[in-house]
C-alpha cells in the first residue's frame, strides 16, 4: 500500500485537529509575545502540544492501517497506542512548563498589555477548538454506529467515548481541555485586567497546567492498556456474539475472546453446532460464520474452532 493510500486512511479527527491547532499556536504565540500574558502563553503551549500530538497521532493512525505481513501476522493496530503514549509525553512536558510559568506569575505578577488582542485570540481559540470538539463528537457517534442528530451528539459522545478509536478519544479529551482552557484563560485575563489582581493570570495558568496533567494521566492509562492488549467492551462482545448466533446451525458459543488491536478487534473462539453434521458441512458453516464476522469493518482477524453441541448452554446474552 502506498504512502498516500495509507495517509488517506488516517484518523480524520486528529488530522483536522492538528491543522486547527497549528493555526491557533501561531495566533496565540504572537499574542503572547506582544502582550506578555502568562495565561496566553500557557494556552499557546497547550495548542502547540495539541498540534504536535494530533499530527503525530494522525501519522500513527495511518501506519496502523498497514496490512499484516509474514513477520507481523496480526497487523499493526497497536502501533497507534504507542504513538498516543509518545503524545502523552509531549503533553506532560507542556504541563510542567505551564505549571512552572503559572507559579512564576503568582510569585511575580505583572500587567499584560494589548487586552483586546488577547481577547480576540481567545475567542478565536474557543471557536476553533469548539468546532474540532464537535467534529470529534460526531466521529465518536460514527465509529460507535450511533445515529444521532443535533445536540444529541453531546450525550452520545460522553457515553460512548470509551468505544471510540484511540486517536478519536485523544482528540475528544484534548479538545475538551483546549476549549475549556481557552475559556478559562479568557476569564482570568479579563479579571486580572479589570481588578488589577495580576496574580490571577498566574492562577489561570496553573489551572490550565493541572488540566493538562489530568488529561495526560487519563490518556496514558487507557493507551497503556491498549498497548498491552485489552479485551473488547461488553457492547462489542454482544454485537459479535449476535453475528455468530444468527447462523441457525450455531447453537452455542463455547468460548469467545476479543482483543482490541488499535481501532479493530481480533476474534478467537469455539462455537457449538447442531448434532449430526458431516465434517464438510460443519467446515462450510465455520467458514460462513468467519466471513460474516470479517464483513464487520471493526474486525480485523478471526480464528474460530467448531464443536458438536454438548447440550449445555454456555453463552449467556
Backbone as numpy.savetxt, mean C-alpha at the origin, in Angstrom:
# Nx Ny Nz CAx CAy CAz Cx Cy Cz
9.91 -10.29 -21.07 9.06 -9.09 -21.07 9.95 -7.84 -21.07
9.65 -6.89 -21.94 10.47 -5.70 -22.06 10.30 -4.79 -20.85
11.25 -3.86 -20.70 11.19 -2.91 -19.58 9.93 -2.05 -19.67
9.58 -1.60 -20.88 8.40 -0.77 -21.06 7.14 -1.53 -20.67
7.07 -2.80 -21.07 5.91 -3.63 -20.73 5.79 -3.81 -19.22
6.93 -4.00 -18.55 6.93 -4.15 -17.09 6.45 -2.86 -16.42
6.96 -1.72 -16.88 6.58 -0.44 -16.28 5.08 -0.17 -16.43
4.51 -0.62 -17.54 3.08 -0.43 -17.75 2.26 -1.22 -16.72
2.86 -2.27 -16.17 2.18 -3.07 -15.15 2.43 -2.56 -13.74
3.25 -1.51 -13.61 3.53 -0.95 -12.29 2.28 -0.37 -11.64
2.32 -0.28 -10.31 1.18 0.23 -9.56 0.90 1.69 -9.91
-0.29 1.96 -10.45 -0.63 3.30 -10.94 -0.71 4.32 -9.81
-1.20 3.91 -8.65 -1.32 4.84 -7.52 0.04 5.37 -7.10
1.04 4.48 -7.00 2.36 4.92 -6.56 3.04 5.77 -7.62
2.83 5.45 -8.91 3.41 6.26 -9.98 2.85 7.67 -9.98
1.53 7.79 -9.84 0.89 9.11 -9.81 1.32 9.89 -8.57
1.40 9.19 -7.44 1.80 9.84 -6.19 3.24 10.35 -6.27
4.13 9.59 -6.93 5.52 10.02 -7.07 5.62 11.32 -7.86
4.87 11.42 -8.95 4.89 12.63 -9.77 4.31 13.82 -9.00
3.17 13.60 -8.32 2.54 14.68 -7.57 3.43 15.19 -6.45
4.07 14.27 -5.73 4.91 14.69 -4.60 6.23 15.31 -5.04
6.71 14.96 -6.24 7.89 15.63 -6.77 7.60 17.11 -7.01
6.44 17.38 -7.62 6.04 18.77 -7.85 5.85 19.52 -6.53
5.24 18.85 -5.54 5.03 19.49 -4.24 6.35 19.76 -3.52
7.29 18.84 -3.63 8.60 19.02 -2.99 9.28 20.29 -3.50
9.23 20.49 -4.82 9.85 21.69 -5.40 9.16 22.95 -4.90
7.81 22.95 -4.94 7.05 24.13 -4.51 7.27 24.43 -3.03
7.20 23.40 -2.19 7.38 23.59 -0.75 8.81 24.00 -0.42
9.79 23.40 -1.12 11.19 23.71 -0.85 11.50 25.17 -1.13
10.98 25.70 -2.23 11.17 27.12 -2.56 10.55 27.99 -1.49
9.31 27.63 -1.08 8.62 28.41 -0.04 9.37 28.36 1.28
9.91 27.19 1.65 10.64 27.05 2.91 11.92 27.89 2.91
12.62 27.92 1.78 13.86 28.71 1.69 13.56 30.21 1.78
12.48 30.64 1.14 12.14 32.06 1.15 11.64 32.53 2.51
10.77 31.69 3.13 10.09 32.12 4.36 10.83 31.74 5.64
11.60 30.67 5.60 12.28 30.20 6.81 11.37 29.45 7.76
10.17 29.03 7.30 9.22 28.33 8.16 9.69 26.91 8.44
9.72 26.54 9.72 10.11 25.18 10.10 9.06 24.16 9.70
7.79 24.51 9.91 6.73 23.59 9.53 6.74 23.35 8.02
7.05 24.42 7.27 7.12 24.28 5.81 8.28 23.37 5.43
9.42 23.50 6.12 10.56 22.63 5.85 10.21 21.19 6.18
9.50 20.98 7.29 9.13 19.63 7.69 8.24 18.97 6.63
7.26 19.70 6.16 6.35 19.13 5.17 7.05 18.99 3.81
8.10 19.82 3.56 8.91 19.63 2.35 9.64 18.29 2.41
10.25 18.02 3.57 10.94 16.75 3.76 9.98 15.58 3.62
8.77 15.77 4.14 7.74 14.72 4.03 7.42 14.46 2.57
7.21 15.51 1.79 6.90 15.33 0.36 8.07 14.70 -0.39
9.30 15.09 -0.01 10.48 14.49 -0.62 10.54 13.00 -0.34
10.28 12.64 0.94 10.27 11.22 1.31 9.20 10.47 0.53
8.02 11.08 0.42 6.93 10.43 -0.32 7.30 10.24 -1.79
7.90 11.27 -2.40 8.26 11.17 -3.82 9.29 10.06 -4.05
10.32 10.01 -3.19 11.33 8.97 -3.31 10.73 7.59 -3.09
9.96 7.47 -2.02 9.36 6.18 -1.67 8.47 5.66 -2.78
7.55 6.53 -3.21 6.54 6.07 -4.15 7.12 5.82 -5.53
8.14 6.60 -5.92 8.83 6.30 -7.17 9.56 4.97 -7.08
10.22 4.76 -5.96 10.95 3.51 -5.73 9.98 2.33 -5.73
8.85 2.49 -5.05 7.86 1.42 -4.96 7.21 1.16 -6.32
7.03 2.21 -7.13 6.48 2.01 -8.47 7.36 1.08 -9.28
8.67 1.33 -9.27 9.58 0.47 -10.01 9.61 -0.94 -9.40
9.50 -1.01 -8.07 9.45 -2.32 -7.42 8.20 -3.11 -7.81
7.07 -2.41 -7.90 5.82 -3.09 -8.27 5.88 -3.59 -9.71
6.58 -2.85 -10.56 6.76 -3.30 -11.95 7.64 -4.54 -12.00
8.74 -4.52 -11.24 9.65 -5.67 -11.20 8.95 -6.91 -10.65
8.03 -6.71 -9.71 7.31 -7.83 -9.12 6.43 -8.56 -10.13
6.14 -7.91 -11.26 5.31 -8.51 -12.31 6.12 -9.38 -13.26
7.42 -9.43 -13.07 8.28 -10.24 -13.94 7.87 -11.71 -13.85
7.87 -12.38 -15.00 7.44 -13.78 -15.05 8.40 -14.67 -14.27
7.89 -15.77 -13.67 8.76 -16.71 -12.96 9.83 -17.28 -13.90
10.96 -17.62 -13.33 12.05 -18.23 -14.10 12.39 -19.58 -13.49
13.30 -20.30 -14.12 13.71 -21.60 -13.59 14.36 -21.44 -12.22
15.11 -20.37 -12.05 15.78 -20.14 -10.77 14.82 -19.62 -9.70
13.80 -18.86 -10.14 12.81 -18.30 -9.21 11.42 -18.77 -9.65
11.10 -20.04 -9.39 9.86 -20.63 -9.93 8.57 -20.04 -9.36
8.62 -19.43 -8.19 7.41 -18.84 -7.62 7.24 -17.37 -8.00
8.13 -16.86 -8.86 8.00 -15.48 -9.32 8.68 -14.48 -8.41
8.37 -13.21 -8.63 9.06 -12.11 -7.95 8.11 -11.26 -7.11
6.96 -11.83 -6.75 5.93 -11.07 -6.05 6.40 -10.39 -4.78
7.25 -11.08 -4.00 7.66 -10.53 -2.71 8.69 -9.41 -2.85
9.20 -9.20 -4.06 10.15 -8.11 -4.28 9.55 -6.77 -3.85
8.25 -6.61 -4.09 7.61 -5.33 -3.75 7.66 -5.07 -2.25
7.56 -6.13 -1.44 7.67 -5.95 0.02 9.06 -5.45 0.41
10.08 -5.95 -0.28 11.44 -5.49 -0.02 11.59 -4.01 -0.38
11.04 -3.61 -1.52 11.13 -2.22 -1.95 10.40 -1.30 -0.96
9.26 -1.76 -0.48 8.51 -0.94 0.49 9.28 -0.83 1.80
9.95 -1.88 2.22 10.75 -1.81 3.44 11.90 -0.83 3.29
12.52 -0.78 2.11 13.56 0.22 1.87 12.96 1.62 1.94
11.74 1.76 1.42 11.04 3.05 1.50 10.81 3.44 2.95
10.54 2.47 3.81 10.34 2.74 5.23 11.60 3.33 5.86
12.77 2.88 5.41 14.03 3.43 5.92 14.12 4.92 5.58
13.72 5.26 4.34 13.72 6.67 3.93 12.77 7.48 4.80
11.58 6.93 5.05 10.60 7.62 5.90 11.19 7.85 7.29
11.86 6.84 7.81 12.42 6.93 9.17 13.49 8.02 9.24
14.33 8.12 8.22 15.37 9.16 8.19 14.72 10.54 8.15
13.69 10.70 7.30 12.99 11.97 7.21 12.28 12.31 8.53
11.76 11.27 9.19 11.10 11.50 10.48 12.09 12.04 11.51
13.29 11.46 11.54 14.32 11.93 12.46 14.68 13.39 12.19
14.90 13.71 10.92 15.26 15.08 10.55 14.16 16.06 10.92
12.92 15.64 10.73 11.78 16.50 11.05 11.67 16.73 12.55
11.83 15.67 13.34 11.78 15.81 14.81 12.92 16.71 15.31
14.09 16.51 14.73 15.25 17.33 15.13 14.99 18.80 14.84
14.44 19.09 13.65 14.16 20.47 13.27 13.07 21.06 14.17
12.06 20.27 14.48 10.99 20.75 15.35 11.48 21.13 16.73
12.33 20.27 17.31 12.87 20.55 18.64 13.74 21.79 18.62
14.51 21.95 17.56 15.37 23.13 17.42 14.53 24.41 17.36
13.38 24.35 16.64 12.52 25.53 16.53 11.81 25.85 17.84
11.53 24.85 18.64 10.92 25.09 19.95 11.94 25.77 20.87
13.17 25.32 20.81 14.21 25.91 21.66 14.62 27.30 21.19
14.63 27.50 19.87 15.04 28.79 19.32 14.00 29.27 18.31
12.83 29.68 18.78 11.76 30.09 17.85 12.14 31.35 17.08
11.65 31.40 15.84 11.91 32.59 15.03 10.72 32.82 14.10
10.53 34.06 13.73 9.41 34.42 12.88 9.71 34.05 11.43
8.72 33.44 10.78 8.88 33.15 9.36 8.29 34.31 8.56
8.75 34.45 7.33 8.28 35.54 6.48 7.41 34.99 5.37
6.86 35.90 4.54 6.06 35.51 3.38 4.92 34.57 3.75
4.08 35.04 4.65 2.97 34.23 5.15 2.11 33.68 4.01
1.71 34.55 3.09 0.75 34.12 2.07 1.38 33.17 1.06
2.69 33.25 0.89 3.37 32.25 0.07 3.24 30.87 0.72
3.50 30.83 2.04 3.36 29.56 2.77 1.94 29.03 2.71
0.98 29.93 2.93 -0.43 29.53 2.93 -0.82 28.99 1.55
-0.39 29.68 0.49 -0.73 29.24 -0.86 -0.16 27.87 -1.18
1.10 27.64 -0.79 1.73 26.35 -1.05 1.05 25.25 -0.25
0.67 25.55 1.01 0.02 24.54 1.83 -1.37 24.18 1.30
-2.09 25.17 0.81 -3.40 24.89 0.21 -3.21 24.01 -1.02
-2.19 24.32 -1.84 -1.88 23.50 -3.00 -1.56 22.07 -2.57
-0.79 21.93 -1.49 -0.41 20.61 -0.99 -1.63 19.81 -0.56
-2.54 20.47 0.15 -3.76 19.78 0.60 -4.56 19.29 -0.62
-4.67 20.12 -1.65 -5.44 19.74 -2.84 -4.78 18.58 -3.58
-3.46 18.66 -3.79 -2.75 17.61 -4.53 -2.74 16.31 -3.76
-2.35 16.38 -2.46 -2.31 15.16 -1.65 -3.71 14.58 -1.47
-4.70 15.44 -1.34 -6.07 14.98 -1.21 -6.53 14.25 -2.47
-6.15 14.78 -3.63 -6.50 14.14 -4.90 -5.85 12.75 -5.00
-4.56 12.67 -4.63 -3.85 11.38 -4.67 -4.49 10.40 -3.69
-4.89 10.90 -2.52 -5.52 10.05 -1.52 -6.84 9.47 -2.04
-7.64 10.29 -2.70 -8.90 9.82 -3.26 -8.64 8.75 -4.33
-7.60 8.98 -5.19 -7.26 7.99 -6.21 -6.83 6.67 -5.56
-6.09 6.75 -4.46 -5.67 5.54 -3.75 -6.87 4.81 -3.17
-7.85 5.57 -2.64 -9.07 4.96 -2.12 -9.82 4.22 -3.22
-9.91 4.84 -4.39 -10.59 4.19 -5.52 -9.83 2.94 -5.96
-8.49 2.99 -5.88 -7.68 1.84 -6.25 -7.91 0.69 -5.28
-8.08 1.01 -3.99 -8.38 -0.02 -2.99 -9.71 -0.69 -3.32
-10.71 0.13 -3.64 -12.02 -0.43 -4.01 -11.92 -1.32 -5.24
-11.10 -0.88 -6.22 -10.93 -1.66 -7.45 -10.21 -2.98 -7.16
-9.13 -2.92 -6.37 -8.36 -4.13 -6.09 -9.13 -5.14 -5.26
-10.02 -4.65 -4.41 -10.80 -5.55 -3.56 -12.16 -5.88 -4.16
-12.37 -5.43 -5.41 -13.60 -5.74 -6.15 -14.85 -5.30 -5.40
-14.80 -4.10 -4.86 -15.92 -3.55 -4.11 -16.55 -2.42 -4.92
-17.74 -2.64 -5.49 -18.40 -1.57 -6.25 -18.84 -0.45 -5.32
-18.48 0.77 -5.65 -18.80 1.90 -4.77 -18.87 3.17 -5.60
-19.67 4.12 -5.15 -19.80 5.40 -5.84 -19.68 6.54 -4.84
-19.16 7.67 -5.32 -19.13 8.89 -4.53 -18.37 8.75 -3.23
-18.92 9.36 -2.17 -18.25 9.37 -0.86 -18.20 8.00 -0.21
-18.93 7.04 -0.77 -18.89 5.69 -0.22 -17.52 5.06 -0.32
-16.64 5.64 -1.15 -15.30 5.10 -1.30 -14.48 5.25 -0.02
-14.82 6.24 0.81 -14.03 6.50 2.03 -14.16 5.35 3.03
-15.37 4.97 3.48 -15.46 3.84 4.42 -14.97 2.53 3.81
-15.21 2.34 2.51 -14.75 1.12 1.84 -13.23 1.03 1.88
-12.54 2.16 1.65 -11.08 2.17 1.66 -10.53 1.83 3.04
-11.10 2.43 4.08 -10.60 2.15 5.43 -10.90 0.71 5.85
-12.02 0.19 5.39 -12.40 -1.18 5.76 -11.54 -2.21 5.04
-11.21 -1.96 3.77 -10.56 -2.97 2.93 -9.08 -2.72 2.66
-8.49 -1.71 3.30 -7.10 -1.39 3.00 -6.17 -2.57 3.26
-6.51 -3.42 4.23 -5.68 -4.59 4.53 -5.65 -5.60 3.40
-6.64 -5.54 2.49 -6.70 -6.47 1.37 -6.06 -5.91 0.12
-5.67 -4.64 0.15 -5.07 -3.99 -1.02 -3.62 -4.43 -1.19
-3.05 -4.14 -2.35 -1.66 -4.50 -2.61 -0.72 -3.62 -1.77
0.51 -4.10 -1.48 1.45 -3.31 -0.67 1.69 -1.89 -1.20
1.87 -1.68 -2.53 2.09 -0.31 -3.01 0.89 0.61 -2.76
-0.31 0.08 -2.98 -1.51 0.89 -2.78 -1.68 1.24 -1.30
-1.38 0.27 -0.42 -1.45 0.55 1.02 -0.46 1.64 1.40
0.76 1.57 0.84 1.77 2.59 1.14 1.27 3.97 0.74
0.74 4.10 -0.48 0.24 5.39 -0.96 -0.91 5.87 -0.08
-1.81 4.97 0.28 -2.96 5.33 1.11 -2.51 5.89 2.46
-1.66 5.14 3.15 -1.20 5.57 4.48 -0.38 6.85 4.39
0.54 6.90 3.43 1.40 8.08 3.33 0.60 9.33 3.00
-0.40 9.19 2.13 -1.13 10.39 1.75 -2.18 10.80 2.77
-2.60 9.90 3.63 -3.38 10.32 4.79 -2.53 11.26 5.64
-1.29 10.81 5.91 -0.38 11.61 6.71 -0.01 12.90 5.98
0.22 12.80 4.66 0.62 13.99 3.89 -0.49 15.04 3.90
-1.73 14.61 3.67 -2.85 15.56 3.64 -3.07 16.16 5.03
-3.07 15.30 6.05 -3.26 15.78 7.41 -2.09 16.65 7.85
-0.86 16.24 7.43 0.33 17.02 7.79 0.33 18.40 7.16
-0.14 18.49 5.91 -0.23 19.79 5.24 -1.23 20.69 5.95
-2.37 20.11 6.35 -3.36 20.89 7.11 -2.79 21.34 8.44
-2.06 20.43 9.09 -1.45 20.74 10.39 -0.43 21.88 10.25
0.42 21.77 9.22 1.42 22.82 8.99 0.75 24.16 8.72
-0.32 24.14 7.93 -1.05 25.37 7.61 -1.62 26.02 8.87
-2.22 25.19 9.72 -2.81 25.71 10.96 -1.75 26.34 11.86
-0.62 25.63 12.04 0.40 26.14 12.95 1.13 27.36 12.38
1.27 27.42 11.07 1.87 28.62 10.44 0.99 29.83 10.72
-0.33 29.67 10.57 -1.25 30.79 10.80 -1.30 31.19 12.27
-1.37 30.18 13.15 -1.43 30.49 14.58 -0.17 31.21 15.04
0.99 30.69 14.61 2.26 31.31 15.01 2.35 32.75 14.51
1.86 33.01 13.30 1.94 34.35 12.72 1.03 35.34 13.45
-0.20 34.94 13.73 -1.17 35.87 14.29 -1.10 36.00 15.81
-0.47 35.04 16.49 -0.36 35.14 17.95 1.03 35.57 18.40
2.04 35.45 17.52 3.41 35.76 17.92 4.06 34.64 18.71
3.36 33.49 18.88 3.92 32.35 19.59 4.68 31.47 18.57
5.87 31.92 18.24 6.58 31.31 17.12 7.07 29.89 17.42
7.13 29.54 18.72 7.53 28.18 19.05 6.51 27.16 18.54
5.27 27.63 18.28 4.24 26.72 17.78 4.60 26.17 16.40
5.41 26.92 15.66 5.90 26.41 14.38 6.69 25.12 14.61
7.48 25.10 15.68 8.24 23.91 16.04 7.35 22.78 16.53
6.27 23.13 17.27 5.33 22.12 17.74 4.68 21.41 16.55
4.25 22.20 15.56 3.67 21.61 14.36 4.65 20.71 13.63
5.91 21.13 13.60 6.95 20.33 12.96 7.16 19.01 13.69
7.16 19.07 15.03 7.30 17.85 15.83 6.16 16.88 15.58
4.94 17.40 15.52 3.77 16.54 15.30 3.85 15.84 13.95
4.30 16.56 12.92 4.46 15.94 11.60 5.52 14.83 11.66
6.61 15.07 12.41 7.64 14.05 12.58 7.12 12.80 13.27
6.27 13.00 14.30 5.68 11.87 15.01 4.75 11.07 14.10
4.02 11.77 13.24 3.16 11.09 12.28 3.99 10.21 11.34
5.14 10.74 10.91 6.03 9.96 10.05 6.55 8.71 10.75
6.87 8.85 12.05 7.34 7.69 12.83 6.25 6.62 12.87
5.01 7.05 13.14 3.90 6.11 13.23 3.68 5.36 11.93
3.71 6.07 10.82 3.46 5.41 9.54 4.61 4.50 9.16
5.85 4.85 9.54 7.00 3.98 9.27 6.87 2.66 10.02
6.43 2.73 11.27 6.27 1.51 12.07 5.18 0.62 11.47
4.04 1.20 11.13 2.92 0.42 10.61 3.26 -0.24 9.27
3.79 0.56 8.34 4.11 0.01 7.02 5.25 -1.01 7.13
6.23 -0.71 7.98 7.35 -1.63 8.16 6.90 -2.98 8.69
6.00 -2.96 9.67 5.50 -4.22 10.25 4.74 -5.04 9.22
3.83 -4.39 8.50 3.01 -5.11 7.52 3.85 -5.72 6.41
4.86 -5.01 5.94 5.66 -5.51 4.84 6.71 -6.52 5.28
7.10 -6.49 6.56 7.95 -7.56 7.07 7.20 -8.88 7.05
5.92 -8.84 7.43 5.10 -10.04 7.37 5.00 -10.55 5.93
4.80 -9.61 4.99 4.69 -10.01 3.59 5.98 -10.59 3.05
7.11 -10.07 3.51 8.41 -10.56 3.05 8.67 -11.97 3.57
8.25 -12.24 4.81 8.41 -13.58 5.38 7.50 -14.56 4.66
6.29 -14.11 4.35 5.27 -14.97 3.75 4.08 -15.06 4.68
3.03 -14.34 4.36 1.88 -14.25 5.25 0.67 -14.89 4.60
-0.18 -15.49 5.42 -1.39 -16.14 4.91 -2.36 -15.10 4.36
-3.17 -15.52 3.40 -4.16 -14.63 2.81 -5.24 -14.29 3.83
-5.86 -13.12 3.72 -6.96 -12.76 4.61 -8.14 -13.72 4.44
-9.00 -13.75 5.45 -10.15 -14.67 5.44 -11.06 -14.44 4.24
-11.27 -13.19 3.84 -12.14 -12.92 2.69 -11.60 -13.58 1.43
-10.29 -13.51 1.23 -9.68 -14.13 0.06 -9.79 -15.64 0.13
-9.56 -16.20 1.31 -9.67 -17.65 1.51 -11.08 -18.14 1.18
-12.09 -17.41 1.64 -13.47 -17.80 1.36 -13.78 -17.74 -0.13
-13.25 -16.71 -0.81 -13.50 -16.56 -2.25 -12.88 -17.71 -3.03
-11.67 -18.10 -2.65 -10.98 -19.18 -3.34 -11.65 -20.52 -3.05
-12.07 -20.71 -1.81 -12.78 -21.95 -1.45 -14.07 -22.08 -2.25
-14.77 -20.98 -2.47 -16.02 -21.01 -3.24 -15.76 -21.44 -4.68
-14.68 -20.93 -5.28 -14.33 -21.33 -6.65 -14.12 -22.84 -6.72
-13.44 -23.39 -5.73 -13.17 -24.83 -5.70 -14.45 -25.62 -5.53
-15.28 -25.23 -4.57 -16.48 -25.99 -4.25 -17.61 -25.79 -5.25
-17.46 -24.82 -6.16 -18.46 -24.62 -7.20 -18.47 -25.78 -8.20
-17.39 -26.54 -8.27 -17.38 -27.73 -9.13 -18.23 -28.82 -8.47
-19.25 -29.34 -9.14 -20.17 -30.31 -8.51 -19.50 -31.63 -8.10
-18.34 -31.93 -8.68 -17.65 -33.18 -8.33 -16.77 -33.04 -7.09
-16.57 -31.80 -6.64 -15.76 -31.54 -5.45 -16.71 -31.48 -4.25
-16.51 -32.38 -3.29 -17.41 -32.44 -2.13 -16.81 -31.84 -0.87
-15.49 -31.66 -0.85 -14.87 -31.13 0.36 -13.46 -30.62 0.03
-12.96 -29.77 0.92 -11.57 -29.32 0.84 -10.86 -29.89 2.07
-9.93 -30.78 1.81 -9.22 -31.43 2.91 -8.20 -30.49 3.54
-7.53 -29.73 2.68 -6.49 -28.81 3.16 -6.35 -27.67 2.17
-6.16 -26.47 2.70 -6.00 -25.30 1.82 -5.02 -24.33 2.48
-3.99 -23.98 1.73 -3.01 -23.02 2.24 -2.81 -21.94 1.20
-2.98 -20.70 1.61 -2.84 -19.55 0.72 -1.75 -18.64 1.24
-0.75 -18.38 0.43 0.36 -17.51 0.80 0.34 -16.29 -0.10
0.44 -15.11 0.50 0.47 -13.89 -0.30 1.87 -13.69 -0.86
1.94 -13.53 -2.18 3.20 -13.27 -2.88 3.08 -11.89 -3.54
3.49 -10.84 -2.82 3.31 -9.49 -3.34 1.84 -9.13 -3.38
1.32 -8.90 -4.58 -0.09 -8.57 -4.69 -0.94 -9.77 -5.11
-0.33 -10.94 -5.25 -1.05 -12.13 -5.67 -0.91 -13.24 -4.64
-1.59 -14.38 -4.90 -1.65 -15.45 -3.92 -1.22 -16.78 -4.54
-0.49 -17.56 -3.75 -0.08 -18.90 -4.12 -1.00 -19.87 -3.39
-1.61 -20.80 -4.15 -2.62 -21.71 -3.59 -2.08 -23.12 -3.58
-2.17 -23.76 -2.41 -1.83 -25.18 -2.28 -2.95 -25.87 -1.51
-3.28 -27.12 -1.89 -4.31 -27.81 -1.13 -4.64 -29.19 -1.67
-5.50 -29.87 -0.92 -6.05 -31.15 -1.33 -7.56 -31.03 -1.35
-8.17 -31.55 -2.42 -9.62 -31.53 -2.53 -10.15 -32.96 -2.58
-11.36 -33.16 -2.05 -11.99 -34.48 -2.04 -13.06 -34.52 -3.12
-13.05 -35.60 -3.92 -14.00 -35.78 -5.01 -15.02 -36.86 -4.67
-16.10 -36.88 -5.40 -17.13 -37.91 -5.19 -16.54 -39.30 -5.42
-17.21 -40.31 -4.88 -16.72 -41.69 -4.99 -16.86 -42.22 -6.42
-16.03 -43.21 -6.73 -16.22 -44.00 -7.94 -15.66 -43.43 -9.22
-14.90 -42.35 -9.17 -14.36 -41.76 -10.39 -13.10 -42.50 -10.83
-12.93 -42.61 -12.13 -11.67 -43.16 -12.64 -10.57 -42.12 -12.46
-9.33 -42.59 -12.53 -8.20 -41.68 -12.35 -8.19 -40.62 -13.44
-8.55 -41.01 -14.65 -8.55 -40.06 -15.77 -9.58 -38.95 -15.55
-10.77 -39.32 -15.11 -11.82 -38.33 -14.87 -11.43 -37.43 -13.70
-10.91 -38.05 -12.63 -10.51 -37.27 -11.46 -9.42 -36.26 -11.84
-8.49 -36.69 -12.69 -7.43 -35.79 -13.12 -7.98 -34.63 -13.95
-8.97 -34.92 -14.79 -9.61 -33.85 -15.57 -10.30 -32.84 -14.66
-10.93 -33.33 -13.59 -11.59 -32.42 -12.63 -10.55 -31.54 -11.95
-9.43 -32.15 -11.56 -8.36 -31.38 -10.91 -7.86 -30.27 -11.83
-7.64 -30.61 -13.09 -7.16 -29.61 -14.04 -8.19 -28.50 -14.22
-9.48 -28.89 -14.27 -10.54 -27.89 -14.41 -10.59 -26.93 -13.23
-10.47 -27.48 -12.01 -10.46 -26.63 -10.81 -9.25 -25.71 -10.81
-8.11 -26.27 -11.19 -6.89 -25.45 -11.24 -7.04 -24.30 -12.24
-7.61 -24.60 -13.40 -7.80 -23.55 -14.40 -8.79 -22.48 -13.93
-9.84 -22.92 -13.23 -10.81 -21.96 -12.69 -10.13 -21.02 -11.70
-9.24 -21.56 -10.88 -8.52 -20.73 -9.91 -7.57 -19.76 -10.61
-6.88 -20.24 -11.63 -5.93 -19.38 -12.34 -6.62 -18.30 -13.16
-7.93 -18.46 -13.41 -8.68 -17.41 -14.09 -8.87 -16.18 -13.20
-8.70 -16.38 -11.89 -8.79 -15.26 -10.96 -7.48 -14.46 -11.06
-7.55 -13.17 -11.40 -6.33 -12.38 -11.60 -5.47 -12.22 -10.34
-6.03 -12.52 -9.17 -5.26 -12.38 -7.93 -4.45 -13.63 -7.60
-4.61 -14.70 -8.38 -3.93 -15.97 -8.10 -2.82 -16.18 -9.12
-1.61 -16.42 -8.62 -0.46 -16.56 -9.51 -0.06 -18.01 -9.74
-0.34 -18.90 -8.78 0.16 -20.26 -8.88 -0.75 -21.18 -8.07
-1.00 -22.39 -8.60 -1.90 -23.34 -7.94 -1.29 -24.72 -7.95
-1.25 -25.35 -6.78 -0.85 -26.75 -6.66 -1.96 -27.48 -5.93
-2.64 -28.41 -6.63 -3.81 -29.09 -6.07 -3.61 -30.60 -6.13
-3.89 -31.27 -5.02 -3.92 -32.73 -4.98 -5.35 -33.21 -4.85
-5.64 -34.45 -5.28 -7.01 -34.97 -5.22 -7.07 -36.23 -4.36
-8.19 -36.37 -3.64 -8.45 -37.52 -2.79 -9.89 -37.95 -3.00
-10.16 -39.23 -2.76 -11.56 -39.66 -2.75 -12.17 -39.28 -1.42
-13.44 -38.93 -1.41 -14.07 -38.44 -0.19 -14.01 -39.46 0.94
-13.73 -38.95 2.14 -13.78 -39.81 3.33 -15.11 -39.65 4.06
-16.03 -38.92 3.43 -17.40 -38.70 3.94 -17.42 -37.95 5.28
-16.32 -37.28 5.58 -16.27 -36.43 6.78 -16.03 -35.00 6.29
-16.97 -34.10 6.62 -16.85 -32.73 6.14 -15.77 -31.98 6.93
-14.69 -31.65 6.23 -13.56 -30.97 6.87 -13.66 -29.46 6.75
-14.03 -28.98 5.55 -14.03 -27.53 5.30 -15.31 -26.89 5.79
-15.18 -25.89 6.59 -16.32 -25.15 7.12 -16.30 -23.74 6.53
-17.38 -23.32 5.89 -17.45 -21.97 5.33 -17.58 -20.97 6.47
